[in-house]
Amino acid sequence: MREGFSEHWLGELLKVKGDIEFILVHPPGVNPSPVNDPRIKQIVCALRGEIIQRSTGFLNARGTYILTINCDEYLHPEVVTLVKDYFDRFPNSWVLRLARRGFPYGEREKLESPWPTIPDVKSLAICSRRENNSNLFKENNYLLEAPIAPLDNPFNPSALIGKRRDHKGPHMENFDKKVWKNELVQPAVKEITASMNVTGPIKYIPFWCLDRLLGLYIQAKFFERGKTIGHWLPEIAEQLRIEDNPPEYKRTKRFYFIAEVILLRNFPKYGYLWNLILAQATEVPGRAIDSLKRKLLPEKPSISK
């Protein structure tokens, strides 16, 4: 997490009920929040960066399930009950995608409106692409099956010109904002951090972009072709609210390629990963130019009329 998160956000987080552990991983030099709640563990990381801070949090997590959120994202107070009910019904699932709703920065009144009732996952019907009825997901009373990513897709030469289509569909690539089984997360995180060793004391630690790297790494490590690994919750009742970044933390495009090349190092046999990495590589020059423009030509402040 970054410096300067609001105490209001932390207070809202602590409204979550049930058996839960919160792990806050601060960048170097930040004093932990003086909050008195036994469910909170605060760690000041030795290095700054999304990958190193989140990996530190993962390796200190003791729960059965793991969910990562940012310090501008809010959780439904009853989310623990929802997660428990889901995995009681689907004990072989790996992951549950929470329903989410976005809010512009500063719209506090809407952000703090009463939460909707959580869906009864014990009774929701299921739809899937496999059964050719995934269109029922739009009716908001169905769970949508999430198949494992089709990692064994063949390499597609069109990736060399930045065109990629095999990411489309109900499978999941990203890790964040989903509830995962910790027994799958722990070995994957340990392998990812070990893969950052170059030689001797030299390590290659990308600053950010753990999200898709970890989501696909778990699926590659435990790959079973055609396996259903989880579900999408219907969007009608959100369990996660996301406030847009404040102006000083404007979202920018990132160099995912720098981190995700670790996937190819460990799983070179999967054509899907070659399609992903090579398509990303074609974007590096353009994004590098955009990054230089932002540094050399800062945006002029807007003037209201």
Short mmCIF file of C-alpha atoms in Angstrom, two decimals:
data_model
loop_
_atom_site.label_atom_id
_atom_site.label_comp_id
_atom_site.label_asym_id
_atom_site.label_seq_id
_atom_site.Cartn_x
_atom_site.Cartn_y
_atom_site.Cartn_z
CA MET A 1 0.00 0.00 0.00
CA ARG A 2 1.07 3.59 -0.50
CA GLU A 3 1.70 6.33 2.04
CA GLY A 4 -1.13 8.54 3.13
CA PHE A 5 -4.07 6.13 3.08
CA SER A 6 -7.04 7.59 4.92
CA GLU A 7 -8.03 6.58 8.42
CA HIS A 8 -11.58 6.62 7.08
CA TRP A 9 -10.69 3.81 4.68
CA LEU A 10 -9.15 1.80 7.50
CA GLY A 11 -12.21 2.35 9.66
CA GLU A 12 -14.47 1.09 6.88
CA LEU A 13 -12.24 -1.95 6.40
CA LEU A 14 -12.57 -2.84 10.07
CA LYS A 15 -16.36 -3.02 9.69
CA VAL A 16 -15.90 -6.38 7.95
CA LYS A 17 -17.29 -9.05 10.27
CA GLY A 18 -16.13 -12.56 11.03
CA ASP A 19 -12.92 -14.54 11.24
CA ILE A 20 -10.52 -12.44 9.17
CA GLU A 21 -6.95 -11.17 9.30
CA PHE A 22 -5.93 -7.84 7.76
CA ILE A 23 -2.30 -7.46 6.66
CA LEU A 24 -1.15 -3.93 5.84
CA VAL A 25 2.28 -3.77 4.21
CA HIS A 26 3.72 -0.24 4.33
CA PRO A 27 6.61 1.09 2.24
CA PRO A 28 9.90 1.92 4.01
CA GLY A 29 9.87 4.82 6.45
CA VAL A 30 6.12 4.78 7.15
CA ASN A 31 4.90 4.56 10.72
CA PRO A 32 2.16 1.94 11.22
CA SER A 33 -1.32 3.25 11.98
CA PRO A 34 -2.04 3.42 15.74
CA VAL A 35 -5.15 1.26 15.43
CA ASN A 36 -6.03 -1.18 18.19
CA ASP A 37 -7.57 -4.23 16.56
CA PRO A 38 -6.14 -7.74 17.06
CA ARG A 39 -7.15 -8.70 13.52
CA ILE A 40 -4.64 -6.29 12.00
CA LYS A 41 -1.00 -7.11 11.30
CA GLN A 42 1.14 -4.21 10.05
CA ILE A 43 4.50 -4.71 8.33
CA VAL A 44 6.96 -2.04 7.23
CA CYS A 45 8.65 -3.48 4.16
CA ALA A 46 12.40 -3.16 3.66
CA LEU A 47 11.90 -2.20 -0.01
CA ARG A 48 9.31 -0.16 -1.87
CA GLY A 49 7.25 -1.63 -4.70
CA GLU A 50 4.02 -3.48 -5.38
CA ILE A 51 5.66 -6.85 -5.99
CA ILE A 52 7.93 -6.90 -2.94
CA GLN A 53 5.29 -5.44 -0.60
CA ARG A 54 2.52 -7.79 -1.69
CA SER A 55 4.81 -10.81 -1.68
CA THR A 56 5.74 -9.92 1.89
CA GLY A 57 2.06 -9.82 2.80
CA PHE A 58 1.34 -13.16 1.12
CA LEU A 59 4.18 -14.92 2.90
CA ASN A 60 2.85 -13.68 6.25
CA ALA A 61 -0.78 -14.67 5.57
CA ARG A 62 -2.16 -17.50 7.71
CA GLY A 63 -5.77 -17.68 6.51
CA THR A 64 -7.43 -20.35 4.40
CA TYR A 65 -8.28 -17.81 1.70
CA ILE A 66 -6.55 -14.66 0.41
CA LEU A 67 -7.95 -11.48 -1.10
CA THR A 68 -5.85 -8.46 -2.12
CA ILE A 69 -7.28 -4.95 -2.36
CA ASN A 70 -5.86 -1.44 -2.59
CA CYS A 71 -6.28 1.39 -0.10
CA ASP A 72 -9.06 2.98 -2.17
CA GLU A 73 -11.22 -0.16 -2.27
CA TYR A 74 -13.94 -1.09 0.20
CA LEU A 75 -15.28 -4.49 1.24
CA HIS A 76 -18.83 -5.52 2.07
CA PRO A 77 -19.12 -6.11 5.85
CA GLU A 78 -20.61 -9.59 5.23
CA VAL A 79 -18.01 -10.75 2.69
CA VAL A 80 -16.58 -13.39 5.05
CA THR A 81 -19.96 -15.14 5.28
CA LEU A 82 -20.27 -15.04 1.50
CA VAL A 83 -16.82 -16.57 0.99
CA LYS A 84 -17.42 -19.32 3.53
CA ASP A 85 -20.77 -20.23 1.99
CA TYR A 86 -19.24 -20.31 -1.50
CA PHE A 87 -16.37 -22.64 -0.66
CA ASP A 88 -18.68 -24.84 1.42
CA ARG A 89 -20.73 -25.34 -1.75
CA PHE A 90 -17.72 -25.60 -4.08
CA PRO A 91 -14.89 -27.11 -2.02
CA ASN A 92 -12.83 -27.88 -5.13
CA SER A 93 -12.88 -24.29 -6.41
CA TRP A 94 -9.67 -22.27 -6.47
CA VAL A 95 -11.07 -18.77 -6.80
CA LEU A 96 -14.16 -16.60 -6.43
CA ARG A 97 -14.46 -13.32 -8.33
CA LEU A 98 -16.28 -10.71 -6.27
CA ALA A 99 -18.79 -8.38 -7.89
CA ARG A 100 -17.50 -4.83 -8.01
CA ARG A 101 -18.70 -1.28 -8.55
CA GLY A 102 -16.61 1.76 -9.41
CA PHE A 103 -16.99 5.34 -8.14
CA PRO A 104 -15.35 8.60 -9.27
CA TYR A 105 -12.88 10.07 -6.79
CA GLY A 106 -14.55 12.26 -4.16
CA GLU A 107 -18.12 10.91 -4.44
CA ARG A 108 -18.10 9.97 -0.78
CA GLU A 109 -21.88 10.01 -0.34
CA LYS A 110 -22.43 7.35 -3.01
CA LEU A 111 -19.42 5.38 -1.84
CA GLU A 112 -20.84 5.24 1.68
CA SER A 113 -24.40 4.35 0.68
CA PRO A 114 -25.85 1.21 2.35
CA TRP A 115 -24.46 -2.05 1.02
CA PRO A 116 -26.83 -4.33 -0.90
CA THR A 117 -27.77 -7.71 0.53
CA ILE A 118 -25.19 -10.33 -0.38
CA PRO A 119 -26.46 -13.05 -2.74
CA ASP A 120 -27.29 -16.48 -1.39
CA VAL A 121 -24.54 -18.44 -3.13
CA LYS A 122 -25.97 -21.68 -1.80
CA SER A 123 -28.99 -21.37 -4.09
CA LEU A 124 -27.71 -19.46 -7.15
CA ALA A 125 -28.02 -21.37 -10.41
CA ILE A 126 -24.92 -21.87 -12.58
CA CYS A 127 -24.33 -20.92 -16.19
CA SER A 128 -21.26 -21.56 -18.32
CA ARG A 129 -19.78 -21.34 -21.78
CA ARG A 130 -19.33 -25.10 -21.57
CA GLU A 131 -23.12 -25.54 -21.41
CA ASN A 132 -23.61 -22.81 -24.03
CA ASN A 133 -25.77 -20.73 -21.68
CA SER A 134 -23.30 -18.13 -20.37
CA ASN A 135 -25.67 -15.39 -21.62
CA LEU A 136 -27.82 -16.13 -18.54
CA PHE A 137 -25.17 -14.39 -16.43
CA LYS A 138 -26.70 -11.07 -17.51
CA GLU A 139 -29.88 -11.97 -15.61
CA ASN A 140 -27.96 -11.35 -12.34
CA ASN A 141 -29.09 -14.48 -10.51
CA TYR A 142 -26.53 -16.91 -11.90
CA LEU A 143 -22.97 -17.82 -11.04
CA LEU A 144 -20.76 -17.91 -14.13
CA GLU A 145 -18.26 -20.75 -14.33
CA ALA A 146 -14.63 -19.68 -14.66
CA PRO A 147 -12.54 -22.22 -16.59
CA ILE A 148 -8.79 -22.38 -16.18
CA ALA A 149 -6.91 -20.17 -18.63
CA PRO A 150 -6.31 -22.06 -21.92
CA LEU A 151 -2.56 -22.08 -21.42
CA ASP A 152 -2.02 -24.91 -23.89
CA ASN A 153 -3.28 -22.79 -26.78
CA PRO A 154 -0.73 -22.83 -29.61
CA PHE A 155 1.56 -19.90 -30.27
CA ASN A 156 -0.11 -17.41 -32.62
CA PRO A 157 2.31 -15.43 -34.84
CA SER A 158 -0.08 -12.45 -34.80
CA ALA A 159 1.21 -11.79 -31.27
CA LEU A 160 4.37 -10.50 -32.95
CA ILE A 161 2.39 -7.52 -34.22
CA GLY A 162 0.56 -6.96 -30.95
CA LYS A 163 -2.66 -8.80 -31.79
CA ARG A 164 -3.93 -11.24 -29.20
CA ARG A 165 -7.38 -12.76 -28.78
CA ASP A 166 -7.01 -15.79 -26.52
CA HIS A 167 -7.38 -13.65 -23.39
CA LYS A 168 -11.07 -13.10 -24.18
CA GLY A 169 -13.61 -15.26 -22.39
CA PRO A 170 -14.77 -16.15 -18.87
CA HIS A 171 -11.37 -17.39 -17.68
CA MET A 172 -9.38 -15.19 -15.31
CA GLU A 173 -5.88 -13.82 -15.71
CA ASN A 174 -5.54 -11.36 -12.83
CA PHE A 175 -5.15 -12.21 -9.16
CA ASP A 176 -6.40 -9.03 -7.46
CA LYS A 177 -9.91 -8.49 -6.16
CA LYS A 178 -10.65 -12.20 -6.12
CA VAL A 179 -10.66 -14.69 -3.25
CA TRP A 180 -8.09 -17.47 -3.75
CA LYS A 181 -7.23 -20.57 -1.78
CA ASN A 182 -4.07 -19.84 0.18
CA GLU A 183 -2.77 -23.39 -0.31
CA LEU A 184 -2.32 -22.53 -4.00
CA VAL A 185 -1.01 -19.01 -3.44
CA GLN A 186 1.84 -19.87 -1.06
CA PRO A 187 3.86 -22.21 -3.32
CA ALA A 188 3.33 -19.92 -6.31
CA VAL A 189 4.59 -16.83 -4.46
CA LYS A 190 7.62 -18.72 -3.17
CA GLU A 191 8.51 -19.85 -6.69
CA ILE A 192 8.04 -16.34 -8.10
CA THR A 193 10.33 -14.79 -5.48
CA ALA A 194 12.90 -17.56 -6.04
CA SER A 195 12.78 -16.82 -9.78
CA MET A 196 14.03 -13.31 -9.05
CA ASN A 197 17.46 -14.67 -8.12
CA VAL A 198 19.85 -13.95 -10.99
CA THR A 199 23.24 -15.00 -9.65
CA GLY A 200 24.76 -14.91 -6.20
CA PRO A 201 23.50 -11.82 -4.33
CA ILE A 202 22.03 -10.26 -7.49
CA LYS A 203 18.23 -10.24 -7.68
CA TYR A 204 15.81 -9.01 -10.33
CA ILE A 205 12.85 -7.43 -8.53
CA PRO A 206 10.32 -5.67 -10.79
CA PHE A 207 8.62 -2.72 -9.10
CA TRP A 208 5.03 -3.65 -9.93
CA CYS A 209 2.64 -5.85 -11.98
CA LEU A 210 2.29 -8.87 -9.69
CA ASP A 211 -1.44 -9.01 -10.46
CA ARG A 212 -1.55 -10.94 -13.74
CA LEU A 213 1.81 -12.59 -13.09
CA LEU A 214 0.50 -14.34 -9.97
CA GLY A 215 -2.95 -15.13 -11.37
CA LEU A 216 -1.49 -16.92 -14.39
CA TYR A 217 1.39 -18.43 -12.43
CA ILE A 218 -1.02 -20.29 -10.15
CA GLN A 219 -2.93 -21.63 -13.15
CA ALA A 220 0.25 -22.67 -14.94
CA LYS A 221 1.69 -24.40 -11.88
CA PHE A 222 -1.46 -26.45 -11.26
CA PHE A 223 -2.72 -26.64 -14.84
CA GLU A 224 -5.44 -29.13 -15.77
CA ARG A 225 -6.89 -28.63 -19.22
CA GLY A 226 -10.56 -27.63 -19.20
CA LYS A 227 -10.83 -27.55 -15.41
CA THR A 228 -13.41 -25.25 -13.82
CA ILE A 229 -11.46 -23.34 -11.17
CA GLY A 230 -14.09 -20.95 -9.83
CA HIS A 231 -17.00 -18.64 -10.51
CA TRP A 232 -17.97 -15.03 -11.15
CA LEU A 233 -20.56 -13.59 -8.77
CA PRO A 234 -23.50 -11.74 -10.39
CA GLU A 235 -22.90 -8.00 -10.71
CA ILE A 236 -26.26 -6.85 -9.35
CA ALA A 237 -25.04 -6.67 -5.73
CA GLU A 238 -21.42 -5.62 -5.29
CA GLN A 239 -19.11 -6.86 -2.54
CA LEU A 240 -16.27 -4.55 -3.55
CA ARG A 241 -16.42 -0.80 -4.10
CA ILE A 242 -13.57 0.89 -5.93
CA GLU A 243 -12.90 4.61 -5.68
CA ASP A 244 -10.92 6.10 -8.55
CA ASN A 245 -7.43 7.35 -7.74
CA PRO A 246 -6.97 10.92 -6.47
CA PRO A 247 -5.39 13.33 -8.97
CA GLU A 248 -1.91 12.93 -7.46
CA TYR A 249 -2.04 9.18 -8.14
CA LYS A 250 -3.31 9.27 -11.71
CA ARG A 251 -3.43 5.85 -13.35
CA THR A 252 -0.81 5.23 -16.03
CA LYS A 253 -0.03 2.31 -18.31
CA ARG A 254 2.60 0.01 -16.84
CA PHE A 255 5.29 -2.24 -18.28
CA TYR A 256 3.70 -5.60 -17.45
CA PHE A 257 6.26 -7.29 -19.68
CA ILE A 258 9.05 -6.54 -17.18
CA ALA A 259 7.43 -8.73 -14.53
CA GLU A 260 5.55 -11.26 -16.63
CA VAL A 261 8.65 -12.50 -18.43
CA ILE A 262 9.03 -14.63 -15.26
CA LEU A 263 6.12 -16.70 -16.58
CA LEU A 264 8.08 -17.67 -19.67
CA ARG A 265 11.16 -18.46 -17.64
CA ASN A 266 9.24 -21.05 -15.61
CA PHE A 267 6.60 -22.25 -18.12
CA PRO A 268 8.06 -21.95 -21.65
CA LYS A 269 5.89 -24.79 -22.99
CA TYR A 270 2.62 -22.81 -22.92
CA GLY A 271 1.75 -21.02 -26.17
CA TYR A 272 -0.76 -18.80 -24.34
CA LEU A 273 2.08 -17.24 -22.35
CA TRP A 274 4.17 -16.66 -25.48
CA ASN A 275 1.18 -14.89 -27.04
CA LEU A 276 0.83 -12.74 -23.92
CA ILE A 277 4.49 -11.80 -23.50
CA LEU A 278 5.23 -11.13 -27.16
CA ALA A 279 2.10 -9.01 -27.58
CA GLN A 280 3.17 -7.03 -24.50
CA ALA A 281 6.71 -6.66 -25.84
CA THR A 282 5.43 -4.92 -28.96
CA GLU A 283 3.92 -2.21 -26.73
CA VAL A 284 7.13 -1.47 -24.81
CA PRO A 285 8.55 1.17 -27.22
CA GLY A 286 5.30 3.13 -27.33
CA ARG A 287 4.82 3.01 -23.58
CA ALA A 288 8.43 4.05 -23.01
CA ILE A 289 7.85 7.11 -25.19
CA ASP A 290 4.64 7.93 -23.29
CA SER A 291 6.50 7.60 -19.99
CA LEU A 292 9.22 9.99 -21.15
CA LYS A 293 6.60 12.47 -22.32
CA ARG A 294 4.94 12.45 -18.88
CA LYS A 295 8.29 13.13 -17.21
CA LEU A 296 9.56 15.77 -19.64
CA LEU A 297 6.25 17.42 -20.51
CA PRO A 298 4.06 17.47 -17.40
CA GLU A 299 0.38 18.06 -17.96
CA LYS A 300 -0.79 21.63 -17.68
CA PRO A 301 -3.37 22.25 -14.96
CA SER A 302 -6.88 22.48 -16.32
CA ILE A 303 -8.69 25.81 -16.05
CA SER A 304 -12.39 25.73 -15.36
CA LYS A 305 -14.49 28.09 -17.44
#
